[in-house]
mmCIF file of C-alpha atoms in Angstrom:
data_model
loop_
_atom_site.group_PDB
_atom_site.id
_atom_site.type_symbol
_atom_site.label_atom_id
_atom_site.label_comp_id
_atom_site.label_asym_id
_atom_site.label_seq_id
_atom_site.Cartn_x
_atom_site.Cartn_y
_atom_site.Cartn_z
ATOM 1 C CA MET A 136 -21.115 9.628 -3.832
ATOM 2 C CA ALA A 137 -20.674 12.304 -6.513
ATOM 3 C CA VAL A 138 -17.758 14.012 -4.350
ATOM 4 C CA GLU A 139 -16.109 10.459 -4.144
ATOM 5 C CA ASP A 140 -16.654 9.951 -7.908
ATOM 6 C CA ASN A 141 -14.960 13.362 -8.655
ATOM 7 C CA ARG A 142 -12.037 12.571 -6.396
ATOM 8 C CA LEU A 143 -11.568 9.145 -7.967
ATOM 9 C CA ASN A 144 -11.785 10.862 -11.443
ATOM 10 C CA LEU A 145 -9.203 13.280 -10.453
ATOM 11 C CA ILE A 146 -6.819 10.521 -9.203
ATOM 12 C CA GLN A 147 -7.395 8.505 -12.275
ATOM 13 C CA SER A 148 -6.737 11.308 -14.528
ATOM 14 C CA ARG A 149 -3.126 11.725 -12.930
ATOM 15 C CA ILE A 150 -2.183 8.129 -13.493
ATOM 16 C CA ARG A 151 0.165 7.816 -16.555
ATOM 17 C CA ASP A 152 0.519 4.734 -18.513
ATOM 18 C CA PHE A 153 3.893 3.706 -19.738
ATOM 19 C CA PRO A 154 3.587 0.780 -22.203
ATOM 20 C CA ASP A 155 6.569 -1.802 -22.349
ATOM 21 C CA PHE A 156 8.062 -0.670 -18.981
ATOM 22 C CA PRO A 157 9.971 -2.218 -17.415
ATOM 23 C CA GLN A 158 9.665 -4.745 -20.104
ATOM 24 C CA LYS A 159 7.794 -5.528 -23.254
ATOM 25 C CA GLY A 160 4.145 -6.310 -22.713
ATOM 26 C CA ILE A 161 3.707 -4.520 -19.364
ATOM 27 C CA ILE A 162 1.774 -1.259 -18.842
ATOM 28 C CA PHE A 163 3.450 0.637 -16.088
ATOM 29 C CA ARG A 164 0.901 2.645 -14.089
ATOM 30 C CA ASP A 165 2.678 5.866 -12.859
ATOM 31 C CA ILE A 166 1.388 7.439 -9.755
ATOM 32 C CA CYS A 167 4.069 10.258 -9.726
ATOM 33 C CA PRO A 168 1.707 12.921 -11.261
ATOM 34 C CA ILE A 169 -0.643 12.331 -8.147
ATOM 35 C CA LEU A 170 2.250 13.499 -5.915
ATOM 36 C CA LYS A 171 2.798 16.774 -7.867
ATOM 37 C CA ASP A 172 -0.961 17.677 -7.723
ATOM 38 C CA PRO A 173 -1.873 18.814 -4.122
ATOM 39 C CA ALA A 174 -5.620 18.185 -4.924
ATOM 40 C CA ALA A 175 -5.094 14.762 -6.159
ATOM 41 C CA LEU A 176 -2.784 13.715 -3.213
ATOM 42 C CA SER A 177 -5.260 15.111 -0.910
ATOM 43 C CA ALA A 178 -8.043 12.967 -2.744
ATOM 44 C CA VAL A 179 -6.280 9.775 -2.250
ATOM 45 C CA THR A 180 -5.408 10.577 1.598
ATOM 46 C CA SER A 181 -9.054 11.700 2.214
ATOM 47 C CA LEU A 182 -10.630 8.527 0.503
ATOM 48 C CA PHE A 183 -8.146 6.258 2.468
ATOM 49 C CA GLU A 184 -9.148 8.003 5.594
ATOM 50 C CA GLU A 185 -12.761 7.853 5.164
ATOM 51 C CA HIS A 186 -12.512 4.101 4.310
ATOM 52 C CA VAL A 187 -10.522 3.403 7.381
ATOM 53 C CA ARG A 188 -12.751 5.334 9.819
ATOM 54 C CA ALA A 189 -15.752 3.700 8.244
ATOM 55 C CA GLN A 190 -14.428 0.226 8.622
ATOM 56 C CA PHE A 191 -12.428 0.046 11.751
ATOM 57 C CA GLN A 192 -13.066 1.184 15.211
ATOM 58 C CA GLN A 193 -9.502 1.245 16.242
ATOM 59 C CA VAL A 194 -6.159 1.622 14.199
ATOM 60 C CA ASP A 195 -2.937 1.686 16.260
ATOM 61 C CA LEU A 196 -0.380 1.974 13.376
ATOM 62 C CA VAL A 197 -0.188 2.375 9.642
ATOM 63 C CA VAL A 198 2.489 0.352 8.066
ATOM 64 C CA GLY A 199 3.957 1.547 4.720
ATOM 65 C CA LEU A 200 5.734 -0.794 2.180
ATOM 66 C CA ASP A 201 9.065 0.184 0.518
ATOM 67 C CA ALA A 202 9.147 2.663 -1.112
ATOM 68 C CA ARG A 203 5.822 4.189 -2.278
ATOM 69 C CA GLY A 204 3.848 3.174 0.797
ATOM 70 C CA PHE A 205 6.301 5.578 2.409
ATOM 71 C CA LEU A 206 4.696 8.581 0.432
ATOM 72 C CA PHE A 207 0.924 7.868 1.227
ATOM 73 C CA GLY A 208 1.259 6.231 4.686
ATOM 74 C CA PRO A 209 2.567 9.181 6.766
ATOM 75 C CA LEU A 210 -0.090 11.337 5.431
ATOM 76 C CA LEU A 211 -2.940 8.779 6.404
ATOM 77 C CA ALA A 212 -1.217 8.131 9.795
ATOM 78 C CA GLN A 213 -1.257 11.848 10.439
ATOM 79 C CA ARG A 214 -4.897 12.073 9.667
ATOM 80 C CA LEU A 215 -5.811 9.273 11.823
ATOM 81 C CA GLY A 216 -3.715 10.419 14.634
ATOM 82 C CA VAL A 217 -1.616 7.262 14.750
ATOM 83 C CA GLY A 218 2.094 6.255 14.102
ATOM 84 C CA PHE A 219 3.701 5.243 10.887
ATOM 85 C CA VAL A 220 5.970 2.113 10.619
ATOM 86 C CA LEU A 221 8.357 1.159 7.666
ATOM 87 C CA VAL A 222 8.603 -2.211 6.014
ATOM 88 C CA ARG A 223 11.803 -1.934 4.015
ATOM 89 C CA LYS A 224 13.964 -4.001 1.679
ATOM 90 C CA LYS A 225 16.402 -6.259 3.674
ATOM 91 C CA GLY A 226 19.545 -4.373 4.850
ATOM 92 C CA LYS A 227 18.128 -0.927 4.952
ATOM 93 C CA LEU A 228 17.107 -0.665 8.624
ATOM 94 C CA PRO A 229 19.446 -0.326 11.623
ATOM 95 C CA GLY A 230 19.149 -2.385 14.735
ATOM 96 C CA ALA A 231 17.463 -5.701 15.425
ATOM 97 C CA THR A 232 15.060 -6.522 12.612
ATOM 98 C CA VAL A 233 12.686 -9.375 11.496
ATOM 99 C CA SER A 234 12.635 -10.409 7.934
ATOM 100 C CA VAL A 235 10.729 -12.538 5.463
ATOM 101 C CA ALA A 236 11.689 -13.835 1.942
ATOM 102 C CA TYR A 237 9.117 -13.616 -0.874
ATOM 103 C CA ASN A 238 8.706 -13.996 -4.566
ATOM 104 C CA LEU A 239 8.426 -11.311 -7.107
ATOM 105 C CA GLU A 240 7.238 -11.419 -10.702
ATOM 106 C CA TYR A 241 10.860 -11.264 -11.765
ATOM 107 C CA GLY A 242 12.839 -12.856 -8.875
ATOM 108 C CA LYS A 243 13.158 -13.061 -5.135
ATOM 109 C CA ALA A 244 13.344 -10.413 -2.373
ATOM 110 C CA GLU A 245 13.392 -10.092 1.409
ATOM 111 C CA ALA A 246 11.457 -7.452 3.510
ATOM 112 C CA GLU A 247 12.268 -6.577 6.850
ATOM 113 C CA ILE A 248 10.812 -4.445 9.782
ATOM 114 C CA GLN A 249 12.607 -3.219 13.185
ATOM 115 C CA GLU A 250 11.970 -5.905 15.921
ATOM 116 C CA ASP A 251 10.300 -3.298 18.090
ATOM 117 C CA ALA A 252 8.287 -1.363 15.481
ATOM 118 C CA VAL A 253 5.163 -3.135 16.220
ATOM 119 C CA ALA A 254 3.916 -4.603 19.408
ATOM 120 C CA PRO A 255 1.922 -7.759 19.818
ATOM 121 C CA GLY A 256 -1.822 -7.103 19.529
ATOM 122 C CA GLN A 257 -1.462 -3.863 17.774
ATOM 123 C CA LYS A 258 -4.166 -3.162 15.037
ATOM 124 C CA VAL A 259 -2.324 -2.196 11.804
ATOM 125 C CA ILE A 260 -3.335 -1.059 8.277
ATOM 126 C CA LEU A 261 -0.864 -1.806 5.496
ATOM 127 C CA ILE A 262 -0.400 0.715 2.504
ATOM 128 C CA ASP A 263 1.296 0.687 -0.723
ATOM 129 C CA ASP A 264 0.792 2.366 -4.168
ATOM 130 C CA LEU A 265 0.195 -0.749 -6.177
ATOM 131 C CA LEU A 266 -1.040 -4.263 -5.851
ATOM 132 C CA ALA A 267 0.145 -6.737 -8.811
ATOM 133 C CA THR A 268 0.872 -10.179 -7.790
ATOM 134 C CA GLY A 269 0.732 -9.586 -4.058
ATOM 135 C CA GLY A 270 4.160 -10.652 -3.092
ATOM 136 C CA THR A 271 5.200 -7.551 -1.297
ATOM 137 C CA LEU A 272 1.888 -7.095 0.678
ATOM 138 C CA TYR A 273 1.899 -10.955 1.428
ATOM 139 C CA ALA A 274 5.466 -10.533 2.763
ATOM 140 C CA ALA A 275 4.271 -7.484 4.888
ATOM 141 C CA CYS A 276 1.307 -9.469 6.122
ATOM 142 C CA SER A 277 3.698 -12.177 7.143
ATOM 143 C CA LEU A 278 5.983 -9.810 9.011
ATOM 144 C CA MET A 279 2.862 -8.335 10.936
ATOM 145 C CA ASN A 280 1.928 -12.115 11.711
ATOM 146 C CA GLN A 281 5.557 -12.818 13.042
ATOM 147 C CA GLN A 282 5.088 -9.667 15.252
ATOM 148 C CA ARG A 283 1.615 -10.982 16.409
ATOM 149 C CA ALA A 284 0.004 -7.675 15.234
ATOM 150 C CA GLU A 285 -3.546 -7.786 13.779
ATOM 151 C CA VAL A 286 -3.728 -6.881 10.135
ATOM 152 C CA LEU A 287 -6.974 -4.951 9.663
ATOM 153 C CA GLY A 288 -6.676 -4.465 5.945
ATOM 154 C CA CYS A 289 -4.479 -3.472 2.943
ATOM 155 C CA LEU A 290 -4.866 -0.112 1.011
ATOM 156 C CA VAL A 291 -3.648 0.564 -2.486
ATOM 157 C CA VAL A 292 -4.001 3.374 -4.897
ATOM 158 C CA VAL A 293 -3.906 0.975 -7.947
ATOM 159 C CA GLU A 294 -4.917 -2.814 -8.305
ATOM 160 C CA LEU A 295 -4.011 -4.816 -11.277
ATOM 161 C CA LYS A 296 -7.010 -7.145 -11.204
ATOM 162 C CA GLU A 297 -5.820 -9.667 -13.869
ATOM 163 C CA LEU A 298 -2.816 -10.514 -11.625
ATOM 164 C CA ASN A 299 -5.117 -11.674 -8.676
ATOM 165 C CA GLY A 300 -2.742 -10.152 -5.974
ATOM 166 C CA ALA A 301 -5.791 -9.889 -3.593
ATOM 167 C CA ASP A 302 -6.195 -13.575 -3.654
ATOM 168 C CA LYS A 303 -2.650 -14.004 -2.355
ATOM 169 C CA ILE A 304 -3.132 -11.930 0.802
ATOM 170 C CA LYS A 305 -6.535 -13.422 1.793
ATOM 171 C CA PRO A 306 -8.211 -13.257 4.348
ATOM 172 C CA HIS A 307 -6.827 -9.671 4.606
ATOM 173 C CA PRO A 308 -9.227 -7.315 2.767
ATOM 174 C CA VAL A 309 -7.918 -5.030 0.144
ATOM 175 C CA TYR A 310 -9.219 -1.541 -0.644
ATOM 176 C CA SER A 311 -8.224 -0.270 -4.006
ATOM 177 C CA LEU A 312 -9.029 3.258 -5.304
ATOM 178 C CA LEU A 313 -8.536 2.240 -8.840
ATOM 179 C CA LYS A 314 -8.765 -1.153 -10.453
ATOM 180 C CA TYR A 315 -7.356 -1.915 -13.897
#
């Protein structure tokens, strides 16, 4: 437990707060310093890997959300020995895609996945940097449901508890390294 606490302390020490960004009243939690620090990045990846291995007997794919899920997802997938799949903003993927519309705090958006990226019955873990209102993760879960994949859980580095995003994606469990 002390080792885990040390890793969490390291990760937390690398999160920078930017008040009033992108608008007044919001504190932006910047994860970029984690990416510059190999020990902090390794701590994130190790904690995610340990959680997944302890909780799930089989994982077939790690699914990363555009764009910061692309940073952590491939590292976790490599450690788990599984593939990595992208959920992108609409219009960014070639070939046949499946999409879903969703609401953001500040408007609407669409997410999509390549039609053949996930096979029915595959067990997937979703990963992103931040859980706020849950709109993006909810959309990704919806895409996985359309593909008839089994969402085992969602992983995030930071969860903003007061926005209740985890409630939106129930019954899928959320594992957050840090909660604000």
